PDB file of C-alpha atoms and ligand atoms in Angstrom:
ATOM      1  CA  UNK A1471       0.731  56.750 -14.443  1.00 43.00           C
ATOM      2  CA  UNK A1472       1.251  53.875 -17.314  1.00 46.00           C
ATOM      3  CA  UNK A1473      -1.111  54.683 -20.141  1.00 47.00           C
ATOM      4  CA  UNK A1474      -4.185  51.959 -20.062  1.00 48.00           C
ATOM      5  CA  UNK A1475      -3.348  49.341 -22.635  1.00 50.00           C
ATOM      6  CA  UNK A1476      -6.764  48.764 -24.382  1.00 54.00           C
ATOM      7  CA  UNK A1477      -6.911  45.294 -25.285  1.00 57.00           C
ATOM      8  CA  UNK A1478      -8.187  44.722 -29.304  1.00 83.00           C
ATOM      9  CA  UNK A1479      -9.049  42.600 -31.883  1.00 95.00           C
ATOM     10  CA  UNK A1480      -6.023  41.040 -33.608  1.00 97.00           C
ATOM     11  CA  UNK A1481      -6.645  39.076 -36.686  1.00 98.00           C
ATOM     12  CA  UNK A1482      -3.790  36.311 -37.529  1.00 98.00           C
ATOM     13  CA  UNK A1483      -3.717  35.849 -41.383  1.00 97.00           C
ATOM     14  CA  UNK A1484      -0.768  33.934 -43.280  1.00 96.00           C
ATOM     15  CA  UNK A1485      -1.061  31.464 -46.388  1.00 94.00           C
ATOM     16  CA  UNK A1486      -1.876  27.677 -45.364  1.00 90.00           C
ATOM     17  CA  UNK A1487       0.896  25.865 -44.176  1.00 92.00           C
ATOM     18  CA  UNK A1488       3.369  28.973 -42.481  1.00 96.00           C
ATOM     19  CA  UNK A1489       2.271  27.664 -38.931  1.00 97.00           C
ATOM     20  CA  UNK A1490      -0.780  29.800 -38.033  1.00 96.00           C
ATOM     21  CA  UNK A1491      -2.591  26.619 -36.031  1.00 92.00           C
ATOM     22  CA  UNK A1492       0.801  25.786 -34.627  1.00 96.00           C
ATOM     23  CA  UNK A1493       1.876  29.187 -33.403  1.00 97.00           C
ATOM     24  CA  UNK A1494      -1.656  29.924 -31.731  1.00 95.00           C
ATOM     25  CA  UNK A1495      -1.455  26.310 -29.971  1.00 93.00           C
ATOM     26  CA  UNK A1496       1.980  27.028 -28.362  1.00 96.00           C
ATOM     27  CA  UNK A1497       0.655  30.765 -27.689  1.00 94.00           C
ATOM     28  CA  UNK A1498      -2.249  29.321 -25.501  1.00 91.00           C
ATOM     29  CA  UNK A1499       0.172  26.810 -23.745  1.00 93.00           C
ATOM     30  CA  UNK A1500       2.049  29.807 -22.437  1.00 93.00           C
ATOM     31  CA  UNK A1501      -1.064  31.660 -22.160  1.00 92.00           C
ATOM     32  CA  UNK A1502      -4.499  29.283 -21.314  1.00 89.00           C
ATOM     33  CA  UNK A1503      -6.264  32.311 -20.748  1.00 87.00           C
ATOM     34  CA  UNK A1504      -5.550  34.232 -24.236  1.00 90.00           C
ATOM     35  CA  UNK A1505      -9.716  33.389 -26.367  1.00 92.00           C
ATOM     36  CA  UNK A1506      -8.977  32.473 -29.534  1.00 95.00           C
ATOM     37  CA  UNK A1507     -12.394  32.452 -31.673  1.00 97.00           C
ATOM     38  CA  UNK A1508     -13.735  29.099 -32.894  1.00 97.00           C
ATOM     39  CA  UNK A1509     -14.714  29.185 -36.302  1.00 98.00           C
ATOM     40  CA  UNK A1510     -17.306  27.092 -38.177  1.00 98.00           C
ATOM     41  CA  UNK A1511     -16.282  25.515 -41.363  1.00 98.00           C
ATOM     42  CA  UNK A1512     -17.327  23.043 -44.146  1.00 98.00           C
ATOM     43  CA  UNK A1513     -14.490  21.117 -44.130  1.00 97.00           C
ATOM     44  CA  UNK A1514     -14.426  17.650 -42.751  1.00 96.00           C
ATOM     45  CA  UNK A1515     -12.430  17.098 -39.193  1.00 96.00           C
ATOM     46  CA  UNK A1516      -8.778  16.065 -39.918  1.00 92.00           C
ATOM     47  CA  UNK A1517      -7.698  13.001 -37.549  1.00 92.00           C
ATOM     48  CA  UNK A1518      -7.447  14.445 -34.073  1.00 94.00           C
ATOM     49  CA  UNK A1519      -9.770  17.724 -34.793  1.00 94.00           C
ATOM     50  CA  UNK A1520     -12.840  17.577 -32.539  1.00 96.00           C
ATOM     51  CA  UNK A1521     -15.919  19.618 -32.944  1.00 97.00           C
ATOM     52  CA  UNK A1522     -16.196  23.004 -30.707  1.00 97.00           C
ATOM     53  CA  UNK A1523     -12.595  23.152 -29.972  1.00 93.00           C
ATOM     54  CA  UNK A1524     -10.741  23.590 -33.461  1.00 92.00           C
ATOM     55  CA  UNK A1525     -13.725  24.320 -35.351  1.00 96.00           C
ATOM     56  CA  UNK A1526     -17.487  23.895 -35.589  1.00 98.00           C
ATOM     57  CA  UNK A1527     -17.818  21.410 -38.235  1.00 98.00           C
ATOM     58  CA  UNK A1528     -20.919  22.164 -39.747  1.00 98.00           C
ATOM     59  CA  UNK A1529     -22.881  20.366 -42.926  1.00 98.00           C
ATOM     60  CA  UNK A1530     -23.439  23.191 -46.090  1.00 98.00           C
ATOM     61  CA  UNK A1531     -26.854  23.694 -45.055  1.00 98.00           C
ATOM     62  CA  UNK A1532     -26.244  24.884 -41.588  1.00 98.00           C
ATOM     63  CA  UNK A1533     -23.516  27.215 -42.892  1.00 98.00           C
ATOM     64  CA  UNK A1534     -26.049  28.750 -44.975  1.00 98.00           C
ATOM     65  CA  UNK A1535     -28.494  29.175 -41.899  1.00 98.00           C
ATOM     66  CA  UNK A1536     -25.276  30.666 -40.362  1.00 98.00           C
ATOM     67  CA  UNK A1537     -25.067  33.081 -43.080  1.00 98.00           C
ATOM     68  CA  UNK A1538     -28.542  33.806 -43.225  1.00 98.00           C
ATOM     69  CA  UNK A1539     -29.139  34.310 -39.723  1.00 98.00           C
ATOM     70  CA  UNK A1540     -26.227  37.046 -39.835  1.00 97.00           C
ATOM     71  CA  UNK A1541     -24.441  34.927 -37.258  1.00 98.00           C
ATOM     72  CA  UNK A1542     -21.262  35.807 -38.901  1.00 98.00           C
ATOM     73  CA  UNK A1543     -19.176  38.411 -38.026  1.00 97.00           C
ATOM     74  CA  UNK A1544     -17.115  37.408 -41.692  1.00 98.00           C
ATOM     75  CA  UNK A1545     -16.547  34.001 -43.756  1.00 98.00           C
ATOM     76  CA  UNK A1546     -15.237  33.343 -46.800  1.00 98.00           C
ATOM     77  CA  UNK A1547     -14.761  30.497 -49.275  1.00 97.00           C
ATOM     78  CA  UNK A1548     -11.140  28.924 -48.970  1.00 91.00           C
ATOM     79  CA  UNK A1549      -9.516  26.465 -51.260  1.00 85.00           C
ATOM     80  CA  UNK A1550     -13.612  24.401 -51.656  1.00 90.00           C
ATOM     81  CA  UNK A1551     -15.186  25.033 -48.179  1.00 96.00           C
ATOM     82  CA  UNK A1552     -16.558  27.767 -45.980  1.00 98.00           C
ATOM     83  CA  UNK A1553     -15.400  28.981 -42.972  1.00 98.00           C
ATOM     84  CA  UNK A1554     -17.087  31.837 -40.353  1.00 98.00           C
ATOM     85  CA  UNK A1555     -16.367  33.687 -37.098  1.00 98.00           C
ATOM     86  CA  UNK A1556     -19.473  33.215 -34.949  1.00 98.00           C
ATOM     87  CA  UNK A1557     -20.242  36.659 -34.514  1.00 96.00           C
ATOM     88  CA  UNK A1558     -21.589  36.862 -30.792  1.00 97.00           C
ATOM     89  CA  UNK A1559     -18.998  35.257 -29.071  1.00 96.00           C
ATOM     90  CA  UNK A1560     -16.258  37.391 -30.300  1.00 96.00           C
ATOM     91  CA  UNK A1561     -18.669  41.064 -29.022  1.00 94.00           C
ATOM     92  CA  UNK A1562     -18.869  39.251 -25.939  1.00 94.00           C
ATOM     93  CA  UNK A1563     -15.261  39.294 -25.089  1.00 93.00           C
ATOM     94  CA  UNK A1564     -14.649  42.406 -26.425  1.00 92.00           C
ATOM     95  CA  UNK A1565     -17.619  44.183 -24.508  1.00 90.00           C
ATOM     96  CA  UNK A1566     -16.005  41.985 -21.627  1.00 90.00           C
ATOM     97  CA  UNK A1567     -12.595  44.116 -22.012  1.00 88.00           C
ATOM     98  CA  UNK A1568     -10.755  40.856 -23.248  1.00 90.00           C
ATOM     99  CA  UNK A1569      -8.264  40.498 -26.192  1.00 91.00           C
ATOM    100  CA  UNK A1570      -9.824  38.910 -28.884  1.00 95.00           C
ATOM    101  CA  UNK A1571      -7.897  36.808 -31.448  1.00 96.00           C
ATOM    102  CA  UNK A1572      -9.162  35.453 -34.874  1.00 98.00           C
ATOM    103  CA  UNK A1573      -7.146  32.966 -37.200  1.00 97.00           C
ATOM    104  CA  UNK A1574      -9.019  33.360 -40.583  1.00 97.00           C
ATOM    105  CA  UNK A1575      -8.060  33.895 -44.154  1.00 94.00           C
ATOM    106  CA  UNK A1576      -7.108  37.148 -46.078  1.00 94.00           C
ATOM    107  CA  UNK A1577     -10.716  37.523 -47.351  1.00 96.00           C
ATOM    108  CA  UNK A1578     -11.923  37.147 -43.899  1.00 97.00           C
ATOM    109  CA  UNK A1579      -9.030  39.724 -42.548  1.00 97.00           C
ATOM    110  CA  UNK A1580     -10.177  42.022 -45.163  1.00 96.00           C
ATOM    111  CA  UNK A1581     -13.597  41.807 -44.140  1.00 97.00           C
ATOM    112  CA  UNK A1582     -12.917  42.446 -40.159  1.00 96.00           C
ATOM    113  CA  UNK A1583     -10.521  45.410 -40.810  1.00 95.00           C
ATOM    114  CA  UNK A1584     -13.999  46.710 -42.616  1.00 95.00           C
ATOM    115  CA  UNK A1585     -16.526  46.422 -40.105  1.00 92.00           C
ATOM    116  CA  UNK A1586     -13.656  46.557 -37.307  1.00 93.00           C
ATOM    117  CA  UNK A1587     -11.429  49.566 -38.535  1.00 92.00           C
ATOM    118  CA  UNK A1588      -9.469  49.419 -34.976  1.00 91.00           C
ATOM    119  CA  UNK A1589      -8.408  45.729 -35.114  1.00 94.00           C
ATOM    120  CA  UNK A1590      -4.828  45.429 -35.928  1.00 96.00           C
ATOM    121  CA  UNK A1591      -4.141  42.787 -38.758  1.00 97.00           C
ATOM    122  CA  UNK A1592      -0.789  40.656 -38.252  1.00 98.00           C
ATOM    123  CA  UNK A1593       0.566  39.017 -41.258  1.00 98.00           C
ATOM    124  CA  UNK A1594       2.480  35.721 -40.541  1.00 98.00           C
ATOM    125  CA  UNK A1595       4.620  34.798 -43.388  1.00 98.00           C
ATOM    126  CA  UNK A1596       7.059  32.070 -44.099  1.00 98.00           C
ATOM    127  CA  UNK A1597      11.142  32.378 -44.005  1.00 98.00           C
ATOM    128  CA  UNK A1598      10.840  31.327 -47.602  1.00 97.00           C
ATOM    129  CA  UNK A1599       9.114  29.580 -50.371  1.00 97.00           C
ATOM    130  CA  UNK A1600      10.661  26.258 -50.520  1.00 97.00           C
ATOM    131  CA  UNK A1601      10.149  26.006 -46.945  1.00 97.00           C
ATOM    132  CA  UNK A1602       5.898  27.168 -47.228  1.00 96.00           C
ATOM    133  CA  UNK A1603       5.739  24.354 -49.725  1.00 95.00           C
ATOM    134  CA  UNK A1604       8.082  21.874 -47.302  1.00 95.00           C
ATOM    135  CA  UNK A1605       5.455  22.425 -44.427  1.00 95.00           C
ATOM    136  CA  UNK A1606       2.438  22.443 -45.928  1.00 91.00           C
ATOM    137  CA  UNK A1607       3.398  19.380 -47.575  1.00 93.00           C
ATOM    138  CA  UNK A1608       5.383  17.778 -44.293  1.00 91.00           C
ATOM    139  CA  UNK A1609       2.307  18.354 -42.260  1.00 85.00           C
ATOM    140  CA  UNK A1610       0.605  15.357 -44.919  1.00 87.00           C
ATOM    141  CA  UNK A1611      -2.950  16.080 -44.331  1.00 87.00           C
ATOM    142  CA  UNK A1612      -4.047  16.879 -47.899  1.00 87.00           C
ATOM    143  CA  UNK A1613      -4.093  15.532 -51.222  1.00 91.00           C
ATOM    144  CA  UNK A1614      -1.376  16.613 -53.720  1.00 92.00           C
ATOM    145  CA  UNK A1615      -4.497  18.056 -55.701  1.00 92.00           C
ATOM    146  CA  UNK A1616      -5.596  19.863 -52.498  1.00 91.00           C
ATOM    147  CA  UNK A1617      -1.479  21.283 -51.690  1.00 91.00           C
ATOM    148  CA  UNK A1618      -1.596  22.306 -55.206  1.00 93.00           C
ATOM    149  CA  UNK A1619      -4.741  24.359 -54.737  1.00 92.00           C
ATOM    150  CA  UNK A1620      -3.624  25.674 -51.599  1.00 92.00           C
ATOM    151  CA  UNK A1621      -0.173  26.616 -52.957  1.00 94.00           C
ATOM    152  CA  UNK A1622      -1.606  28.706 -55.601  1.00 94.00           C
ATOM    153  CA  UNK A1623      -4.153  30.614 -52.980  1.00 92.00           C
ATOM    154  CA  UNK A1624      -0.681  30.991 -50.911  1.00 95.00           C
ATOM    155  CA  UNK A1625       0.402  32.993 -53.917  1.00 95.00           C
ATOM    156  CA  UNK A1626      -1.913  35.354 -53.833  1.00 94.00           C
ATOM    157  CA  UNK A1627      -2.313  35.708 -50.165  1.00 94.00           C
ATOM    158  CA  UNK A1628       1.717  36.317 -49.951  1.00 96.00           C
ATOM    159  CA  UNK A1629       0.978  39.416 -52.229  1.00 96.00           C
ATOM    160  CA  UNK A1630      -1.262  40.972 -49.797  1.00 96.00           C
ATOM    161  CA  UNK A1631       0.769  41.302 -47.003  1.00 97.00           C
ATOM    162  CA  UNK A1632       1.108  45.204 -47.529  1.00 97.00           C
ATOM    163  CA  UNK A1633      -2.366  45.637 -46.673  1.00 96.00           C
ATOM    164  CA  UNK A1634      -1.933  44.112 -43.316  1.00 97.00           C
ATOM    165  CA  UNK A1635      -0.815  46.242 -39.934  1.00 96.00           C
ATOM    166  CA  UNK A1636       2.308  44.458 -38.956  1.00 97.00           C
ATOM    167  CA  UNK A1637       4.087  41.044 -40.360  1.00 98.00           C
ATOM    168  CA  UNK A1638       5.703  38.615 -38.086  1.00 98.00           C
ATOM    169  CA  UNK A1639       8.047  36.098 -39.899  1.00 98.00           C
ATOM    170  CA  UNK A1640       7.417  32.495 -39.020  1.00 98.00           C
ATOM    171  CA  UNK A1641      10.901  31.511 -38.563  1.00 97.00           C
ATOM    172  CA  UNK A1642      10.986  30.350 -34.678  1.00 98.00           C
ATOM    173  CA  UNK A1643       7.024  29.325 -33.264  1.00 98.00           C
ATOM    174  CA  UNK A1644       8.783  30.313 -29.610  1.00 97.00           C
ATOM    175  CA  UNK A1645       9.447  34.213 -30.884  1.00 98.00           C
ATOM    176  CA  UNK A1646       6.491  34.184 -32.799  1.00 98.00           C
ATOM    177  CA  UNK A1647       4.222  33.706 -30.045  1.00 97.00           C
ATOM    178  CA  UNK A1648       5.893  35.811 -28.010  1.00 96.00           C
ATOM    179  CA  UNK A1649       5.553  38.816 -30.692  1.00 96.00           C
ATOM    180  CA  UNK A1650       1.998  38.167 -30.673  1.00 96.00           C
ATOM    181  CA  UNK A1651       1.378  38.219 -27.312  1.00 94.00           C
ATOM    182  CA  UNK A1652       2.897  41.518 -27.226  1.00 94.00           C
ATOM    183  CA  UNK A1653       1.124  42.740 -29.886  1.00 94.00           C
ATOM    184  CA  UNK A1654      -1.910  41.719 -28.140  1.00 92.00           C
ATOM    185  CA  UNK A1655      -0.880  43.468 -25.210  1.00 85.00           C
ATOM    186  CA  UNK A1656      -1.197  40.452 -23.257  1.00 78.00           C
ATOM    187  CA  UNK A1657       2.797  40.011 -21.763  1.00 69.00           C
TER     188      UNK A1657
HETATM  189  P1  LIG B1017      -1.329  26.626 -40.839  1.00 55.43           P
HETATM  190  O1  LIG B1017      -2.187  26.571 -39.612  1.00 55.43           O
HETATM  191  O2  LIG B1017      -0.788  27.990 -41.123  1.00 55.43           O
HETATM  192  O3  LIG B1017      -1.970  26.024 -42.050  1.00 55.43           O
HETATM  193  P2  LIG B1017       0.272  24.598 -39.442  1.00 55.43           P
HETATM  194  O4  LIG B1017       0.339  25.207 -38.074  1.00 55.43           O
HETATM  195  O5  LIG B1017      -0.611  23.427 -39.652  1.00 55.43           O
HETATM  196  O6  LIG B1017      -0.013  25.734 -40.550  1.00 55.43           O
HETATM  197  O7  LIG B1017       1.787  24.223 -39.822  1.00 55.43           O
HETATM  198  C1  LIG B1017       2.126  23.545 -41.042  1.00 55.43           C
HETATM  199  C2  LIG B1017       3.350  22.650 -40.784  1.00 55.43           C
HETATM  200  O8  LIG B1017       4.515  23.442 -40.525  1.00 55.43           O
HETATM  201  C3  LIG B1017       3.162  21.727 -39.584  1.00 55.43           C
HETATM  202  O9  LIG B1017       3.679  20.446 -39.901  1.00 55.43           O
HETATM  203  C4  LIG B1017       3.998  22.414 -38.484  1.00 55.43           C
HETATM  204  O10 LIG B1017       4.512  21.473 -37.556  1.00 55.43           O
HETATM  205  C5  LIG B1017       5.123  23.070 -39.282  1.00 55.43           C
HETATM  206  N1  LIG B1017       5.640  24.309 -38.664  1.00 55.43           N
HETATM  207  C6  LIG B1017       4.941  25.331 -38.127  1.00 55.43           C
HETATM  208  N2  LIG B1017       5.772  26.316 -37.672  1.00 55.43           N
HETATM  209  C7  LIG B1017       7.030  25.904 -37.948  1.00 55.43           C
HETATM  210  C8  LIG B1017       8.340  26.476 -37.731  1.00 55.43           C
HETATM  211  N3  LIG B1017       8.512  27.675 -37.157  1.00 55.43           N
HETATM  212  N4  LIG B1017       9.409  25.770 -38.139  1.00 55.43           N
HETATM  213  C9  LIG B1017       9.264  24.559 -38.742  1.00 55.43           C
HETATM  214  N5  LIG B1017       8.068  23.959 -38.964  1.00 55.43           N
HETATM  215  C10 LIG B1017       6.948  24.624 -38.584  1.00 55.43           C
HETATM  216  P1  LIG B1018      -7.638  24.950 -42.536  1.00 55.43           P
HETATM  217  O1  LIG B1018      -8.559  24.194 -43.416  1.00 55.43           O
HETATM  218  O2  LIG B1018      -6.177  24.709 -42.898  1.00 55.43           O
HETATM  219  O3  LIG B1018      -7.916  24.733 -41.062  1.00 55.43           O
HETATM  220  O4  LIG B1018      -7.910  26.513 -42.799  1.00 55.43           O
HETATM  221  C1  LIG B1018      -7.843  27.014 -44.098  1.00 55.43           C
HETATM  222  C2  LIG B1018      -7.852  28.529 -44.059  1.00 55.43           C
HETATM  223  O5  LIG B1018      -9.103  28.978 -43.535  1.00 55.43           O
HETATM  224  C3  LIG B1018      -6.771  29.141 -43.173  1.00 55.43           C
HETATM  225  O6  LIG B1018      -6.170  30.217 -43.888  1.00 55.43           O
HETATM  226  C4  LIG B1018      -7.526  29.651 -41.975  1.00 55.43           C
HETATM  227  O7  LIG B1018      -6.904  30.787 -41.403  1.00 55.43           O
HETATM  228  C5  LIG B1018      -8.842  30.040 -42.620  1.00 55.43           C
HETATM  229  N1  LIG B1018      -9.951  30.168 -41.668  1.00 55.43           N
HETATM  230  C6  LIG B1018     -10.203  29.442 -40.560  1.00 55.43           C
HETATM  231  N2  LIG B1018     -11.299  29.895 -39.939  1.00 55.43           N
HETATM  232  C7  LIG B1018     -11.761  30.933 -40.669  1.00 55.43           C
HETATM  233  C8  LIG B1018     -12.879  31.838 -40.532  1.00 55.43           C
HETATM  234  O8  LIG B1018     -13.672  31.782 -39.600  1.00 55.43           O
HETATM  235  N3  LIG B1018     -13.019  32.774 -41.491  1.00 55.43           N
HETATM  236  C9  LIG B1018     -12.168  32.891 -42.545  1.00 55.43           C
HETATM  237  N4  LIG B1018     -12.383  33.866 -43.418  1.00 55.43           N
HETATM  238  N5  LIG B1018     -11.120  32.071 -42.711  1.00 55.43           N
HETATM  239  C10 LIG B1018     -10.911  31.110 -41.783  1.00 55.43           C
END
């Protein structure tokens, strides 16, 4: 008999601009049913983001209610604004025997593999570092001043990637999905 494959909580991490949102969007066109958590954040909407599907956007003080409240399973400053994983949703699917994924920073990662010791933490990192810098800046949503400030977070976040459980290299969004999925023991 096939060993039971015990769905978990996978945590995608990878500096800004490697193709975390774009990988996850393909993923859930080959997969509708795979939950992805939707975090709350600071950050104003960029064109085209609505609120409750890529994020909550929420004002400062209702992150700080949030917080507070202990509505958040993690969050963690990024780059000037605050982002969360709404706690309650994400112990509902996993009580419900459902693979859970989060898309959060390393600070948030670190947090998760904390309170979450058997979540598996997947590192998604680019095929270079002229080619982090091309996309982040290609994708032409931020300021130079905010690239610049994301660039040197990317820095730091690259040097972490030891800490995380297995890294998948952003090269094709088609394989990387795929790699996911199988991580998450979905395909
Ligand atoms: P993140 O969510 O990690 O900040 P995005 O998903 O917004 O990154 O991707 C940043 C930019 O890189 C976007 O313009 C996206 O189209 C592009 N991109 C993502 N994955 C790839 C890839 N495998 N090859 C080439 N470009 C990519
Ligand atoms: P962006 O502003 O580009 O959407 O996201 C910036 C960074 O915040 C990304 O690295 C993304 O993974 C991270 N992020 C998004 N949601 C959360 C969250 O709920 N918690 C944490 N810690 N980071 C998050």
């Amino acid at each position: 008999m096939a060993a039971e494959v015990r769905p978990r909580l996978t945590v995608l991490s990878g500096p800004s601009g490697v193709g975390k949102s774009t990988v996850v969007a393909h993923m859930r066109k080959v997969h509708p049913d795979v939950w992805l958590s939707v975090s709350a954040t600071t950050r104003k909407p960029r064109p085209g983001e609505k609120h409750g599907v890529q994020y909550f956007f929420v004002t400062d003080e209702e992150f700080d209610k949030l917080v507070a409240n202990g509505e958040l399973l993690e969050w963690a400053e990024f780059a000037g604004n605050r982002y969360g994983t709404p706690r309650r949703a994400v112990l509902d699917r996993i009580e419900a025997g459902e693979p859970v994924l989060l898309e959060i920073d390393l600070q948030g990662a670190r947090q998760v593999k904390e309170s979450m010791p058997e979540s598996q933490l997947v590192f998604l990192a680019p095929p270079s570092w002229e080619e982090l810098v091309r996309r982040l800046t290609g994708r032409g949503t931020e300021s130079p001043e905010v690239i610049q400030r994301r660039l040197a977070v990317a820095k730091v976040e690259l040097a972490a990637e030891p800490e995380f459980d297995t890294t998948l290299v952003n090269t094709s969004v088609e394989d990387v999905a795929r790699e996911l999925l199988a991580l998450m023991a979905v395909v």
